[in-house]
PDB file of C-alpha atoms in Angstrom:
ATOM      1  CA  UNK P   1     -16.681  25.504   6.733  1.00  0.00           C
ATOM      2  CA  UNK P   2     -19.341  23.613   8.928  1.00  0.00           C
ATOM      3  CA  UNK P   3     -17.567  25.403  11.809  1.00  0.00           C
ATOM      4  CA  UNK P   4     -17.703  28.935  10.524  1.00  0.00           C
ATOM      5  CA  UNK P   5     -21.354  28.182   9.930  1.00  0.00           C
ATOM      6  CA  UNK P   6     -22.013  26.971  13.568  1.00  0.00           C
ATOM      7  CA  UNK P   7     -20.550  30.234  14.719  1.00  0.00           C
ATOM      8  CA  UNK P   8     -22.384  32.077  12.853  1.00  0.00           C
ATOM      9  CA  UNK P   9     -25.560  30.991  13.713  1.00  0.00           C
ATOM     10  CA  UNK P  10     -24.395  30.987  17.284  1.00  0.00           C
ATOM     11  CA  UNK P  11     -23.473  34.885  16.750  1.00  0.00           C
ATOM     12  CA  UNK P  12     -26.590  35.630  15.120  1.00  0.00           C
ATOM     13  CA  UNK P  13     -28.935  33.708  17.689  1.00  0.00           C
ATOM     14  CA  UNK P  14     -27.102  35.914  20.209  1.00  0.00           C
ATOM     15  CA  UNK P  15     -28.009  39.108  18.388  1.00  0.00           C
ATOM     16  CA  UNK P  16     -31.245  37.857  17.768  1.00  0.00           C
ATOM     17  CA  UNK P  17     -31.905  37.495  21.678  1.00  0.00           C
ATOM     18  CA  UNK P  18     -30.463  40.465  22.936  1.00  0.00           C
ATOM     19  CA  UNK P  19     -32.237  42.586  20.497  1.00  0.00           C
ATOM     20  CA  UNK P  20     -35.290  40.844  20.556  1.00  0.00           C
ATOM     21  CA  UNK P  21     -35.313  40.609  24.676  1.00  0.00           C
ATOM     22  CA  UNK P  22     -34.845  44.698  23.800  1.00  0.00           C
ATOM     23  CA  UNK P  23     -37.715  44.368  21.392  1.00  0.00           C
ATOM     24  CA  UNK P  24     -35.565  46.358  18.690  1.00  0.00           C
ATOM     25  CA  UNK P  25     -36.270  45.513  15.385  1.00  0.00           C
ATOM     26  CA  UNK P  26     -32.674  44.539  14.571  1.00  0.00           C
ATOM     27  CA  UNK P  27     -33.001  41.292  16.296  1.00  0.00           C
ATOM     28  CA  UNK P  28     -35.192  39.972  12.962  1.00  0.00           C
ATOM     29  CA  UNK P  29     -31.831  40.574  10.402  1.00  0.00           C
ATOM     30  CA  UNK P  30     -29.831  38.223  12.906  1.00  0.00           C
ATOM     31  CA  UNK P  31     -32.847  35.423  12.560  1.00  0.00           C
ATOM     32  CA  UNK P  32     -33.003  35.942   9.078  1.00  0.00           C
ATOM     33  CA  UNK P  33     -29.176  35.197   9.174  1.00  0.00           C
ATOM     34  CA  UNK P  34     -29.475  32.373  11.777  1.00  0.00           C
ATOM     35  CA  UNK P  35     -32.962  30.928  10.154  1.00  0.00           C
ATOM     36  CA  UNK P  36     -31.119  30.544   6.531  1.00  0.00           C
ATOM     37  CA  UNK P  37     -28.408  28.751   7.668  1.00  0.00           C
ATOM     38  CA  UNK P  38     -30.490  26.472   9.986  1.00  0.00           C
ATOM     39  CA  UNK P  39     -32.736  25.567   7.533  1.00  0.00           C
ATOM     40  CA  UNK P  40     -29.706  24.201   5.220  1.00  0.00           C
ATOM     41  CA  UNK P  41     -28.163  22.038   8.930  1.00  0.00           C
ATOM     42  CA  UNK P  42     -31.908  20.418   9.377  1.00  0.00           C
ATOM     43  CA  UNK P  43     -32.373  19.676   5.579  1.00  0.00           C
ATOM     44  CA  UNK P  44     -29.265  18.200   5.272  1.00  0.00           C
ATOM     45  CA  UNK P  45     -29.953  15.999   8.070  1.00  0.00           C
ATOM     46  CA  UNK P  46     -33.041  15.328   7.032  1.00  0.00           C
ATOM     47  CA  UNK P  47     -35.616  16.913   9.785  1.00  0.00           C
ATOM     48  CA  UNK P  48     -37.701  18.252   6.851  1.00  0.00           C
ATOM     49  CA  UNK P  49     -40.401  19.943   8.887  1.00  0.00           C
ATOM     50  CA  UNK P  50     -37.399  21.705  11.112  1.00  0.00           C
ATOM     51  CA  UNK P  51     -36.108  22.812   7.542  1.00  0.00           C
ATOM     52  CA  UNK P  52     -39.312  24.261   6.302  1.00  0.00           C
ATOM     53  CA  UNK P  53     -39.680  25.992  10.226  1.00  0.00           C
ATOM     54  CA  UNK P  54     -36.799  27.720   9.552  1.00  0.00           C
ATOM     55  CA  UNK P  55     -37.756  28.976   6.008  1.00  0.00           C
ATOM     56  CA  UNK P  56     -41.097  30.324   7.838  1.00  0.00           C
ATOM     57  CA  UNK P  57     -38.446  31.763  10.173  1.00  0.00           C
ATOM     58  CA  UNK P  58     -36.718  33.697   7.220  1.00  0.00           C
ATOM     59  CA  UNK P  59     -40.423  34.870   6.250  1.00  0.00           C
ATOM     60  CA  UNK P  60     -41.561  36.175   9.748  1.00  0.00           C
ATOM     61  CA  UNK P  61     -38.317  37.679   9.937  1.00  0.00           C
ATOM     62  CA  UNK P  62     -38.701  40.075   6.963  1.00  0.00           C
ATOM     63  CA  UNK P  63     -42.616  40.775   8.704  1.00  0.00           C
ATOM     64  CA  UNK P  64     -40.972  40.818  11.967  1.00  0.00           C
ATOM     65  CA  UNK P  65     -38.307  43.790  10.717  1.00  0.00           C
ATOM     66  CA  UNK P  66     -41.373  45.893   9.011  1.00  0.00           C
ATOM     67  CA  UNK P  67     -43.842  45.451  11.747  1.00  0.00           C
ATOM     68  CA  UNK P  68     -41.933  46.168  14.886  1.00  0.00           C
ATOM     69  CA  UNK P  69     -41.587  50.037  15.919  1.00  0.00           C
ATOM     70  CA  UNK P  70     -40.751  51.604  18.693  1.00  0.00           C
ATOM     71  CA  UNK P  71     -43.896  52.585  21.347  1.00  0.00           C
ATOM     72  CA  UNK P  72     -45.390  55.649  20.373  1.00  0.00           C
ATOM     73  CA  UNK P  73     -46.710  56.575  23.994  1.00  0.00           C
ATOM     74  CA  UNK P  74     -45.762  56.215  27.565  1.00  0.00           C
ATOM     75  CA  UNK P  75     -48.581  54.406  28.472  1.00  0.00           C
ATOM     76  CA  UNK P  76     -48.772  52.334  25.613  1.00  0.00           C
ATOM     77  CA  UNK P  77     -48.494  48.401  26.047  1.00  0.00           C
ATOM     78  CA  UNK P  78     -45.478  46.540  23.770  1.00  0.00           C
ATOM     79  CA  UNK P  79     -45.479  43.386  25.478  1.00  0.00           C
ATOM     80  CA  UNK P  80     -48.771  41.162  25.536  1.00  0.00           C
ATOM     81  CA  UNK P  81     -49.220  38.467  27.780  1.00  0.00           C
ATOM     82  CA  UNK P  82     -52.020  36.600  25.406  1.00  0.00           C
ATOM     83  CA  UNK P  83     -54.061  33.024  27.308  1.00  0.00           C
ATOM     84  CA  UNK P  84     -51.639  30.575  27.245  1.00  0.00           C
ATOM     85  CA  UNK P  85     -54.759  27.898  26.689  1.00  0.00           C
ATOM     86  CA  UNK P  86     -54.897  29.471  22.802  1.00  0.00           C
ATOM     87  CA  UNK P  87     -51.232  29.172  22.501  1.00  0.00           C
ATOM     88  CA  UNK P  88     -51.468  25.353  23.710  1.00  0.00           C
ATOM     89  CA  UNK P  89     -54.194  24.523  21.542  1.00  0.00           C
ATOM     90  CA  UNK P  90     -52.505  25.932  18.324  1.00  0.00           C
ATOM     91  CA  UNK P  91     -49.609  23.599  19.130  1.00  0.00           C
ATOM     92  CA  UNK P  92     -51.709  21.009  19.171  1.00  0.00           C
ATOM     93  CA  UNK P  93     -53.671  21.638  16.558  1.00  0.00           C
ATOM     94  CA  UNK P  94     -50.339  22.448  14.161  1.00  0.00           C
ATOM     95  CA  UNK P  95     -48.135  19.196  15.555  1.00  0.00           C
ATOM     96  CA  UNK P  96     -51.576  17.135  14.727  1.00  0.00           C
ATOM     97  CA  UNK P  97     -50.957  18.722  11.065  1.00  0.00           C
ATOM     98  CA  UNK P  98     -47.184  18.543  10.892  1.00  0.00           C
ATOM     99  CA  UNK P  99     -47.201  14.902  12.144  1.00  0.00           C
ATOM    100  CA  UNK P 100     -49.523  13.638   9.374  1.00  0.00           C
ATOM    101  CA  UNK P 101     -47.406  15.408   6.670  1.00  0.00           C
ATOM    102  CA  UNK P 102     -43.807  14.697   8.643  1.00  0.00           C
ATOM    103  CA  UNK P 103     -44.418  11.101  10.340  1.00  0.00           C
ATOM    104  CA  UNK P 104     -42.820   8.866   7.665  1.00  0.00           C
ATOM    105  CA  UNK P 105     -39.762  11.469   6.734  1.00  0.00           C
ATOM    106  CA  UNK P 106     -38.396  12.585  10.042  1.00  0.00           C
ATOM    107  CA  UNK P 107     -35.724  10.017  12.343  1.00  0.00           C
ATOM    108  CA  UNK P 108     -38.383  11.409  15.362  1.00  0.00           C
ATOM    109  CA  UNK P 109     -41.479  12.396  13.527  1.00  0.00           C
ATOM    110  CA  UNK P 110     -43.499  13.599  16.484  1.00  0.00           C
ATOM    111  CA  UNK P 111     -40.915  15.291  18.259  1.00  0.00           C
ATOM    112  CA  UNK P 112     -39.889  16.763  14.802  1.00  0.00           C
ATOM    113  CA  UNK P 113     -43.575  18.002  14.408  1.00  0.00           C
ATOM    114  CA  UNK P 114     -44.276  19.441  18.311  1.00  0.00           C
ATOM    115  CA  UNK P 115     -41.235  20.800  17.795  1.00  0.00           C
ATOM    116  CA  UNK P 116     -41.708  22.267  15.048  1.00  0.00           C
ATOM    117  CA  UNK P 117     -45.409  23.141  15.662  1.00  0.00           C
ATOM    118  CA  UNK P 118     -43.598  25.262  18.858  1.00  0.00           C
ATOM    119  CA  UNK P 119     -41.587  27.014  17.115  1.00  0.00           C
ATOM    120  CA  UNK P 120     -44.027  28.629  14.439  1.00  0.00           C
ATOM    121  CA  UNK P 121     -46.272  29.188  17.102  1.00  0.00           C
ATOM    122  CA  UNK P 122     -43.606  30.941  19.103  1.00  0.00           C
ATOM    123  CA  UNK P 123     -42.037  32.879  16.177  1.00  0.00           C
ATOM    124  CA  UNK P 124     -46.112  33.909  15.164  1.00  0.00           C
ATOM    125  CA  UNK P 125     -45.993  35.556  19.271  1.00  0.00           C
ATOM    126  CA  UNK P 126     -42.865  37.524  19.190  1.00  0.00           C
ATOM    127  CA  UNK P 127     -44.082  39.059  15.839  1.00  0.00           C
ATOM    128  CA  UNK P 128     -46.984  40.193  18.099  1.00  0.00           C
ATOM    129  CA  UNK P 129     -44.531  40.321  21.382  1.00  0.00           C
ATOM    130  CA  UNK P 130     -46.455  38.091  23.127  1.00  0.00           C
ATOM    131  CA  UNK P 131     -44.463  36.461  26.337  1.00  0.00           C
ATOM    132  CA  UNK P 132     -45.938  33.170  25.873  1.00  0.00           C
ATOM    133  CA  UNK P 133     -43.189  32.882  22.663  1.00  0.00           C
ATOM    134  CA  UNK P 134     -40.157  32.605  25.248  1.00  0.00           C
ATOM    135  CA  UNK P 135     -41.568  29.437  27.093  1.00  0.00           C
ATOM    136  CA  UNK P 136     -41.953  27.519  24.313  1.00  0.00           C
ATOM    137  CA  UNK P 137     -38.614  27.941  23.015  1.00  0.00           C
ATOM    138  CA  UNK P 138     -37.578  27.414  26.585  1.00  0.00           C
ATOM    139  CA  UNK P 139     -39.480  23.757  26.162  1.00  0.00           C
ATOM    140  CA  UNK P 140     -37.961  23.601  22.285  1.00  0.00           C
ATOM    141  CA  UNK P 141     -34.398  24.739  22.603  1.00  0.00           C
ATOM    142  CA  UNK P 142     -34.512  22.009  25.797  1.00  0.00           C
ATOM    143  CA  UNK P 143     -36.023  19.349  23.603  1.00  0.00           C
ATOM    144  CA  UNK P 144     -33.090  20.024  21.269  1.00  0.00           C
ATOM    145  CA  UNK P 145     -30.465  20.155  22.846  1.00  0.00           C
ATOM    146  CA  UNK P 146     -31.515  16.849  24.210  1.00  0.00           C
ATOM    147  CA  UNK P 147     -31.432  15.305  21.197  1.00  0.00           C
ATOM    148  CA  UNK P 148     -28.292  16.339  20.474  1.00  0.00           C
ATOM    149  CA  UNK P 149     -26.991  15.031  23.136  1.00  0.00           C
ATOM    150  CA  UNK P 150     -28.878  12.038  22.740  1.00  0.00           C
ATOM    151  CA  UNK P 151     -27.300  11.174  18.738  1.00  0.00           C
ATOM    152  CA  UNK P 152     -23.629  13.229  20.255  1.00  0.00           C
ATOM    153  CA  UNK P 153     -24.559  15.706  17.975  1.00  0.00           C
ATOM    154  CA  UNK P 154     -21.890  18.386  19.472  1.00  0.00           C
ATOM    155  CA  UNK P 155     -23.509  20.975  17.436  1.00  0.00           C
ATOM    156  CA  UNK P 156     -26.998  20.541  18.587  1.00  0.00           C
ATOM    157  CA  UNK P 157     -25.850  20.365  22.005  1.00  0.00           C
ATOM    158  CA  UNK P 158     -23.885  23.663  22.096  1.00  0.00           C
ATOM    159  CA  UNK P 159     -26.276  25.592  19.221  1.00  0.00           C
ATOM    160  CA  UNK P 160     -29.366  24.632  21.496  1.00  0.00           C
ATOM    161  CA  UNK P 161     -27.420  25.314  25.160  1.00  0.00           C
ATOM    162  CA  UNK P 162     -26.502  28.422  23.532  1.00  0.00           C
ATOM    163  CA  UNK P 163     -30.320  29.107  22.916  1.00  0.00           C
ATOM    164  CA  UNK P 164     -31.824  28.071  25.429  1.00  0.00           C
ATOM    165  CA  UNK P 165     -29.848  29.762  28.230  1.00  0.00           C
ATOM    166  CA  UNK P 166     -30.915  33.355  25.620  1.00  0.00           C
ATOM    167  CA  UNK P 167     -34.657  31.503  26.016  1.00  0.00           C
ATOM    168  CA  UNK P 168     -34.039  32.237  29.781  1.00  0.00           C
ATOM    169  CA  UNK P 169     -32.626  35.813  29.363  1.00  0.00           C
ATOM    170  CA  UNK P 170     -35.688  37.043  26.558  1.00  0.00           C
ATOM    171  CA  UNK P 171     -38.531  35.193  29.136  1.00  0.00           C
ATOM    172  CA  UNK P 172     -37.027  37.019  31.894  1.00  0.00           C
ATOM    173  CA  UNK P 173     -36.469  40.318  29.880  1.00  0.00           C
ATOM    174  CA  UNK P 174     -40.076  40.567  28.633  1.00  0.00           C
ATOM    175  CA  UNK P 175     -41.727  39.668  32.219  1.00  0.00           C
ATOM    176  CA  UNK P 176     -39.546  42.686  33.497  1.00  0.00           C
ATOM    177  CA  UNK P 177     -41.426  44.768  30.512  1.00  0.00           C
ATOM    178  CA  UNK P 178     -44.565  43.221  30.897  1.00  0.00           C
ATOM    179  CA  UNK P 179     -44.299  44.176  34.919  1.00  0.00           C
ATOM    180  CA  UNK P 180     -42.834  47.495  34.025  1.00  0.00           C
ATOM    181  CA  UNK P 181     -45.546  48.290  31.420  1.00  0.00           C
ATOM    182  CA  UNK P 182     -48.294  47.228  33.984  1.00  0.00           C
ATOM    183  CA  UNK P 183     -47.454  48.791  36.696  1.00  0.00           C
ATOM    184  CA  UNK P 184     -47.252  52.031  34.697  1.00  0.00           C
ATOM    185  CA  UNK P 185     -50.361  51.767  33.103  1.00  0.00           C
ATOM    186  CA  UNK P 186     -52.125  51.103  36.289  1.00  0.00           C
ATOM    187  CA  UNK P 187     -50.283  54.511  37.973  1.00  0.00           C
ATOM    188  CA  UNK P 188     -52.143  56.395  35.227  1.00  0.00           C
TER     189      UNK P 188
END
């Protein structure tokens, strides 16, 4: 059964890349998919603030789905390319939080949080399409897929290869967009 579940998520994370790289709405029913089932892997092995990520996940993916439409004009922006300073300080701010609540649950309670604290972050940007969401999952899906590699954790390993080689593919999807979307603007 775990297996089926592995390649689903693996399936789903796929779908949720492509279509999100695409920015088409689809992509949030895959992480709703993908989000549900992670949440069960990380509570089971007890990275409790991973868990609850991936329950936000579910949530953002339902607000995701409703809020994303297609771009109404030709010279209208989809892709936003926001300060990354804000987006560094909101880590910080939520892995502060996260550790204080997580530090005496998790196996790697800081890690667990900044983690953790990236990936809200990062699933709060692509709601808004914002570019600065595909580098941190390029720093989160490295971080673990590290670790599973670190505990042999062949699941880890291959869930977070999996995602972070798609973290590659959606970063260099919306800078393409972004580019695209500039350079037309500025021809106007």
């Amino acid at each position: 059964m775990e297996a089926i579940l592995n390649t689903i998520v693996i399936i789903a994370h796929i779908l949720t890349v492509l279509f999100a790289a695409k920015t088409h709405r689809w992509a949030w029913l895959f992480s709703l998919l993908s989000c549900g089932i992670m949440a069960w892997f990380f509570q089971r092995d007890h990275l409790f603030m991973s868990s609850i990520y991936n329950g936000y996940g579910a949530v953002m993916a339902i607000i995701g789905f409703l809020t994303w439409k297609p771009v109404a004009k030709e010279n209208e922006r989809s892709i936003r390319w926001t300060n990354p300073l804000w987006t560094l300080m909101a880590v910080g701010a939520l892995t502060t939080v996260i550790y204080l609540v997580d530090k005496n649950v998790s196996h790697n309670p800081f890690i667990d949080s900044a983690c953790t604290a990236m990936n809200i972050v990062a699933t709060f940007l692509l709601v808004r399409k914002d570019i600065n969401a595909w580098f941190l999952w390029l720093i989160t899906d490295s971080l673990y897929m590290s670790f599973g590699v670190a505990d042999g954790s062949l699941r880890y390993t291959l869930i977070y290869g999996v995602m972070l080689l798609m973290a590659i593919f959606g970063t260099v999807q919306y800078i393409k967009a972004w580019k695209r979307e500039r350079d037309a603007k500025s021809t106007i």
